[in-house]
Amino acid sequence: AQTVTQSQPEMSVQEAETVTLSCTYDTSENNYYLFWYKQPPSRQMILVIRQEAYKQQNATENRFSVNFQKAAKSFSLKISDSQLGDTAMYFCAFMNNNAGNMLTFGGGTRLMVKP
Amino acid sequence: DAGVIQSPRHEVTEMGQEVTLRCKPISGHDYLFWYRQTMMRGLELLIYFNNNVPIDDSGMPEDRFSAKMPNASFSTLKIQPSEPRDSAVYFCASSSHSLAGGYSYEQYFGPGTRLTVT
């Protein structure tokens, strides 16, 4: 079974600065996907970014980028130019697309962006 | 598309009562997932369907929980009888792994149903 670990329960960052959220996972699979989801106070789960394990290039989406280290089984999220609207819970998630496409979530990191 | 639709958004019920949560997935999506979120256990998968067929229900807590998907546009999660420990936010999500729906693999979540059992 896969496990996903987010070692930072809470983090804070000043507005306009950069913050990195950590995520590690454990799997014996070679073909999988990784995701970061954002959950603001509205509780809506919003997809932030995805990474296919077979791609060496790190995914980027505007101010969001990942550092995917396959050998280390690490998948960190970097938020540049942090904005107040980035305040939310962030969940790292793993999908083994050879085993049903279900997501395994980490415990989440609560990010507070301070003005 | 309106996205994944869930109803009700909030449900308060008394212990022992039957609760039915509803979900309409995104049109064309062939996978549907039910998740539960609690402070203690985080986000956990309860059950998922592929083309309306239940594939894995190993996450369903116990026989009090049941889920159905009678057609491609509707699913229900039923708890009978409900207990206070069932209080949680229940999410429905859908995704597409077919040519017709567009291969994407991302799961799109509904707004969730906050269930409180007193």
Short mmCIF file of C-alpha atoms in Angstrom, two decimals:
data_model
loop_
_atom_site.label_atom_id
_atom_site.label_comp_id
_atom_site.label_asym_id
_atom_site.label_seq_id
_atom_site.Cartn_x
_atom_site.Cartn_y
_atom_site.Cartn_z
CA ALA A 1 0.00 0.00 0.00
CA GLN A 2 1.12 3.51 -0.72
CA THR A 3 1.66 6.08 1.99
CA VAL A 4 2.00 9.84 1.70
CA THR A 5 3.66 11.93 4.39
CA GLN A 6 3.54 15.68 4.87
CA SER A 7 5.88 16.47 7.70
CA GLN A 8 4.86 20.12 8.20
CA PRO A 9 1.46 20.40 9.89
CA GLU A 10 1.55 24.20 9.77
CA MET A 11 3.55 26.86 7.97
CA SER A 12 3.39 30.60 7.56
CA VAL A 13 4.86 32.98 5.01
CA GLN A 14 4.82 36.70 4.45
CA GLU A 15 2.88 37.99 1.50
CA ALA A 16 5.01 38.17 -1.70
CA GLU A 17 7.59 35.72 -0.34
CA THR A 18 8.25 32.14 -1.41
CA VAL A 19 7.35 29.04 0.56
CA THR A 20 7.99 25.34 -0.02
CA LEU A 21 5.74 22.56 1.26
CA SER A 22 7.21 19.08 1.64
CA CYS A 23 5.78 15.73 0.67
CA THR A 24 7.28 12.26 0.61
CA TYR A 25 5.66 9.03 -0.47
CA ASP A 26 6.35 5.35 -0.40
CA THR A 27 5.60 3.05 -3.31
CA SER A 28 7.06 0.16 -5.24
CA GLU A 29 5.30 1.26 -8.40
CA ASN A 30 7.06 2.93 -11.31
CA ASN A 31 4.05 4.38 -13.07
CA TYR A 32 2.02 6.87 -11.05
CA TYR A 33 0.80 10.44 -10.71
CA LEU A 34 1.27 12.98 -7.96
CA PHE A 35 -0.98 15.92 -7.17
CA TRP A 36 -1.22 18.91 -4.90
CA TYR A 37 -4.70 19.97 -3.85
CA LYS A 38 -5.64 23.19 -2.06
CA GLN A 39 -8.51 23.35 0.41
CA PRO A 40 -9.42 26.92 1.45
CA PRO A 41 -11.82 27.63 4.33
CA SER A 42 -14.72 27.08 1.92
CA ARG A 43 -13.56 23.38 2.08
CA GLN A 44 -13.68 23.03 -1.70
CA MET A 45 -10.85 20.76 -2.92
CA ILE A 46 -9.04 22.53 -5.75
CA LEU A 47 -6.39 20.90 -7.92
CA VAL A 48 -3.22 22.99 -7.92
CA ILE A 49 -0.76 20.97 -9.95
CA ARG A 50 -0.06 17.43 -11.21
CA GLN A 51 3.07 15.50 -12.06
CA GLU A 52 3.41 12.31 -14.07
CA ALA A 53 6.13 10.05 -12.69
CA TYR A 54 7.52 9.27 -16.14
CA LYS A 55 8.23 12.93 -16.81
CA GLN A 56 11.57 14.25 -15.62
CA GLN A 57 10.60 17.87 -16.09
CA ASN A 58 9.05 19.47 -13.05
CA ALA A 59 5.49 20.72 -13.52
CA THR A 60 4.71 24.42 -13.21
CA GLU A 61 1.42 26.34 -13.07
CA ASN A 62 1.93 30.08 -12.85
CA ARG A 63 3.21 30.79 -9.31
CA PHE A 64 3.15 27.10 -8.37
CA SER A 65 5.91 24.67 -9.20
CA VAL A 66 7.07 21.30 -7.93
CA ASN A 67 10.40 19.70 -7.21
CA PHE A 68 9.91 16.06 -8.13
CA GLN A 69 12.72 13.75 -6.99
CA LYS A 70 11.66 10.27 -8.08
CA ALA A 71 14.57 8.37 -6.58
CA ALA A 72 14.08 10.11 -3.25
CA LYS A 73 10.28 9.77 -3.53
CA SER A 74 9.91 13.44 -2.79
CA PHE A 75 7.37 15.87 -4.27
CA SER A 76 7.56 19.39 -2.81
CA LEU A 77 5.40 22.35 -3.79
CA LYS A 78 6.87 25.83 -4.17
CA ILE A 79 4.58 28.84 -4.07
CA SER A 80 6.21 32.01 -5.35
CA ASP A 81 4.99 35.55 -4.66
CA SER A 82 2.58 34.27 -2.01
CA GLN A 83 -0.82 35.93 -1.90
CA LEU A 84 -3.37 36.19 0.88
CA GLY A 85 -5.67 33.95 -1.16
CA ASP A 86 -3.12 31.15 -0.92
CA THR A 87 -4.06 30.69 2.74
CA ALA A 88 -5.45 27.14 2.88
CA MET A 89 -4.79 23.51 3.68
CA TYR A 90 -2.59 21.85 1.08
CA PHE A 91 -2.77 18.14 0.45
CA CYS A 92 -0.28 16.02 -1.42
CA ALA A 93 -1.84 13.00 -3.14
CA PHE A 94 -0.59 9.86 -4.89
CA MET A 95 -2.33 7.90 -7.62
CA ASN A 96 -1.26 4.50 -8.85
CA ASN A 97 -2.96 4.30 -12.21
CA ASN A 98 -2.34 0.57 -12.35
CA ALA A 99 -4.49 0.03 -9.26
CA GLY A 100 -7.79 1.77 -9.67
CA ASN A 101 -6.84 5.42 -9.98
CA MET A 102 -7.78 6.20 -6.40
CA LEU A 103 -5.99 8.92 -4.49
CA THR A 104 -4.02 8.43 -1.31
CA PHE A 105 -3.70 11.70 0.57
CA GLY A 106 -1.14 13.03 2.97
CA GLY A 107 -2.22 14.56 6.26
CA GLY A 108 -2.08 18.10 4.93
CA THR A 109 -0.15 21.30 5.66
CA ARG A 110 -1.97 24.37 6.89
CA LEU A 111 -0.47 27.43 5.21
CA MET A 112 -1.05 30.92 6.50
CA VAL A 113 -0.03 33.87 4.34
CA LYS A 114 0.50 36.97 6.47
CA PRO A 115 0.07 40.52 5.19
CA ASP B 1 -19.93 22.19 -17.06
CA ALA B 2 -21.27 22.88 -13.58
CA GLY B 3 -18.70 20.64 -11.96
CA VAL B 4 -19.47 17.89 -9.48
CA ILE B 5 -22.70 18.61 -7.66
CA GLN B 6 -23.44 17.34 -4.16
CA SER B 7 -26.55 17.66 -2.05
CA PRO B 8 -27.30 18.54 0.60
CA ARG B 9 -24.45 20.88 1.55
CA HIS B 10 -25.24 20.47 5.22
CA GLU B 11 -27.12 17.74 7.04
CA VAL B 12 -27.92 17.56 10.72
CA THR B 13 -29.64 14.43 11.95
CA GLU B 14 -30.20 12.46 15.11
CA MET B 15 -28.49 9.22 15.93
CA GLY B 16 -30.32 6.28 14.45
CA GLN B 17 -31.78 8.14 11.50
CA GLU B 18 -31.08 7.27 7.87
CA VAL B 19 -28.97 9.72 5.90
CA THR B 20 -28.66 9.86 2.11
CA LEU B 21 -26.00 11.92 0.39
CA ARG B 22 -26.26 12.60 -3.32
CA CYS B 23 -23.76 13.26 -6.08
CA LYS B 24 -23.92 14.20 -9.75
CA PRO B 25 -20.54 13.73 -11.47
CA ILE B 26 -19.20 15.75 -14.35
CA SER B 27 -20.82 14.66 -17.60
CA GLY B 28 -18.65 12.18 -19.50
CA HIS B 29 -16.58 11.14 -16.50
CA ASP B 30 -16.43 7.39 -16.02
CA TYR B 31 -15.01 7.21 -12.50
CA LEU B 32 -16.76 8.33 -9.33
CA PHE B 33 -15.24 8.38 -5.85
CA TRP B 34 -16.65 8.92 -2.36
CA TYR B 35 -14.27 10.29 0.29
CA ARG B 36 -14.71 11.16 3.95
CA GLN B 37 -12.74 13.88 5.74
CA THR B 38 -12.34 14.05 9.51
CA MET B 39 -9.83 15.73 11.77
CA MET B 40 -8.70 12.41 13.17
CA ARG B 41 -8.37 10.37 9.97
CA GLY B 42 -7.91 13.02 7.30
CA LEU B 43 -9.16 12.25 3.80
CA GLU B 44 -9.99 8.62 3.20
CA LEU B 45 -11.50 6.82 0.25
CA LEU B 46 -14.73 5.00 0.99
CA ILE B 47 -15.68 3.51 -2.37
CA TYR B 48 -15.28 4.12 -6.07
CA PHE B 49 -17.17 3.22 -9.23
CA ASN B 50 -16.10 2.71 -12.82
CA ASN B 51 -18.84 2.93 -15.43
CA ASN B 52 -21.45 2.72 -12.65
CA VAL B 53 -19.98 -0.51 -11.24
CA PRO B 54 -18.52 -0.55 -7.69
CA ILE B 55 -14.87 -1.52 -7.96
CA ASP B 56 -13.46 -1.17 -4.46
CA ASP B 57 -15.53 -0.69 -1.32
CA SER B 58 -12.82 -1.73 1.14
CA GLY B 59 -12.87 1.72 2.67
CA MET B 60 -16.51 1.57 3.68
CA PRO B 61 -16.45 1.58 7.49
CA GLU B 62 -19.11 -1.01 8.12
CA ASP B 63 -22.39 -2.43 6.92
CA ARG B 64 -24.24 0.69 7.95
CA PHE B 65 -22.74 2.36 4.89
CA SER B 66 -23.90 1.61 1.36
CA ALA B 67 -23.39 3.31 -2.00
CA LYS B 68 -25.11 3.00 -5.34
CA MET B 69 -24.69 4.39 -8.82
CA PRO B 70 -27.85 3.59 -10.80
CA ASN B 71 -26.70 5.56 -13.84
CA ALA B 72 -23.79 7.60 -15.11
CA SER B 73 -25.12 10.86 -13.72
CA PHE B 74 -26.12 9.98 -10.18
CA SER B 75 -24.74 8.29 -7.09
CA THR B 76 -25.87 8.01 -3.47
CA LEU B 77 -24.12 7.25 -0.22
CA LYS B 78 -26.45 6.03 2.50
CA ILE B 79 -25.84 5.62 6.21
CA GLN B 80 -28.39 3.60 8.14
CA PRO B 81 -28.51 3.91 11.08
CA SER B 82 -26.34 6.97 11.57
CA GLU B 83 -24.08 7.41 14.61
CA PRO B 84 -22.29 10.47 16.04
CA ARG B 85 -18.92 9.10 14.88
CA ASP B 86 -20.16 9.38 11.29
CA SER B 87 -19.99 13.18 11.60
CA ALA B 88 -17.61 14.34 8.88
CA VAL B 89 -17.41 16.06 5.51
CA TYR B 90 -18.23 13.68 2.68
CA PHE B 91 -16.81 14.44 -0.74
CA CYS B 92 -17.75 13.07 -4.11
CA ALA B 93 -15.22 13.29 -6.94
CA SER B 94 -15.18 12.25 -10.57
CA SER B 95 -12.55 11.73 -13.22
CA SER B 96 -12.19 10.67 -16.81
CA HIS B 97 -10.05 7.83 -18.06
CA SER B 98 -11.77 7.38 -21.38
CA LEU B 99 -11.34 8.80 -24.83
CA ALA B 100 -14.92 10.09 -24.80
CA GLY B 101 -14.41 12.01 -21.59
CA GLY B 102 -10.88 13.11 -22.29
CA TYR B 103 -8.03 11.36 -20.55
CA SER B 104 -7.08 13.52 -17.60
CA TYR B 105 -6.76 11.42 -14.44
CA GLU B 106 -7.35 14.48 -12.27
CA GLN B 107 -10.15 14.04 -9.81
CA TYR B 108 -12.59 16.92 -9.62
CA PHE B 109 -14.25 17.30 -6.26
CA GLY B 110 -17.70 18.46 -5.31
CA PRO B 111 -18.22 21.04 -2.55
CA GLY B 112 -18.79 18.33 0.04
CA THR B 113 -21.61 17.56 2.46
CA ARG B 114 -21.02 18.41 6.09
CA LEU B 115 -22.83 15.76 8.14
CA THR B 116 -23.51 16.22 11.83
CA VAL B 117 -25.07 13.37 13.77
CA THR B 118 -26.26 14.32 17.24
#
